[in-house]
Amino acid sequence: MEKDFWHERWHRGEIGFHRSDIHWALNRHWSEISGSSTQRVLVPLCGKSLDLRWLARRGHDVVGIELSGGAIEAFYRDWGKEPDREARGALERWQAGQVEIHEGDFFDFEADSPYPRFYDRAALVALPAAMRQTYLVHLRSLLADDAAGLLVTFEYAQDAMDGPPFSVMPDELDACAAFEFELLERRDVLAEHPGFAERGLTALHECAWRVTCR
Ligand SMILES: C[S@@+](CC[C@H](N)C(=O)[O-])C[C@H]1O[C@@H](n2cnc3c(N)ncnc32)[C@H](O)[C@@H]1O
């Protein structure tokens, strides 16, 4: 997607992807990814997700990357925190508590050291097919060889509705040379997304995947 598309959505408040609760996959499956460790967690395309705060409460240092400065400002304001800000390469780093968010393009983000854990909810599925393999390759470049992550995808008939969110089917994940994907849970979520049914979907599943590096 073009960056302007996302800036425009934030500007207009068209952020139906933002949740006012913690994502079910994080609640149910994060401990299978993190064990009892509190290692640093990378969260690409993080928006102003409350999941960042949940991960911080679990003791993780959390590092998000987000294009929209307005989203980042809203995240810290809603949290009641006053972030410090500084330039970091091509991006700007905001930081308060255990959450830092780098404002800018994920594809310009470089890791100071490899990340051991990551969480992707509504990041991969926010990107059109032509960008998804590039995204996965860049994500892999930021991770340690023994890194693990939790990925959440949508599955639906792509010809019935335009993304985002895009449908990501298992064969696409299987074709990824960078990662292995293990399905943890697949849920029927059509009833929770009446807007998608109005847009033409008759079936919608959300999948939680454990992701490890090949
Ligand atoms: C569908 S939203 C999901 C946000 C968040 N993960 C959540 O669960 O609420 C996708 C987010 O990615 C951001 N984004 C899109 N392209 C990006 C890029 N190239 N680099 C950084 N952020 C990007 C958008 O501004 C938007 O906030």
mmCIF file of C-alpha atoms in Angstrom, residues 2 5 7 19 21 24 31 39 42 51 54 57 82 111 114 122-123 126 153 163 191 199:
data_model
loop_
_atom_site.group_PDB
_atom_site.id
_atom_site.type_symbol
_atom_site.label_atom_id
_atom_site.label_comp_id
_atom_site.label_asym_id
_atom_site.label_seq_id
_atom_site.Cartn_x
_atom_site.Cartn_y
_atom_site.Cartn_z
ATOM 1 C CA GLU A 2 1.101 3.556 -0.538
ATOM 2 C CA PHE A 5 -3.164 5.590 2.029
ATOM 3 C CA HIS A 7 -1.641 8.563 6.585
ATOM 4 C CA ARG A 19 -9.224 -2.820 18.847
ATOM 5 C CA ASP A 21 -9.380 -4.938 23.762
ATOM 6 C CA TRP A 24 -7.465 -13.098 21.566
ATOM 7 C CA SER A 31 3.081 -17.742 26.492
ATOM 8 C CA GLN A 39 12.865 -10.819 25.902
ATOM 9 C CA LEU A 42 9.483 -6.311 17.815
ATOM 10 C CA ASP A 51 -1.321 -5.080 22.647
ATOM 11 C CA TRP A 54 -0.093 -5.784 27.324
ATOM 12 C CA ARG A 57 2.940 -5.375 31.369
ATOM 13 C CA GLU A 82 4.953 11.682 28.065
ATOM 14 C CA ALA A 111 17.901 -3.330 14.231
ATOM 15 C CA PRO A 114 18.798 -8.932 16.457
ATOM 16 C CA ALA A 122 -2.651 -6.794 11.158
ATOM 17 C CA ALA A 123 0.802 -6.070 9.703
ATOM 18 C CA ALA A 126 -2.233 -5.017 5.803
ATOM 19 C CA THR A 153 -3.681 -13.808 9.599
ATOM 20 C CA GLY A 163 -8.106 -5.748 1.208
ATOM 21 C CA ALA A 191 -19.820 -12.869 13.254
ATOM 22 C CA ARG A 199 -18.695 -6.206 1.947
#
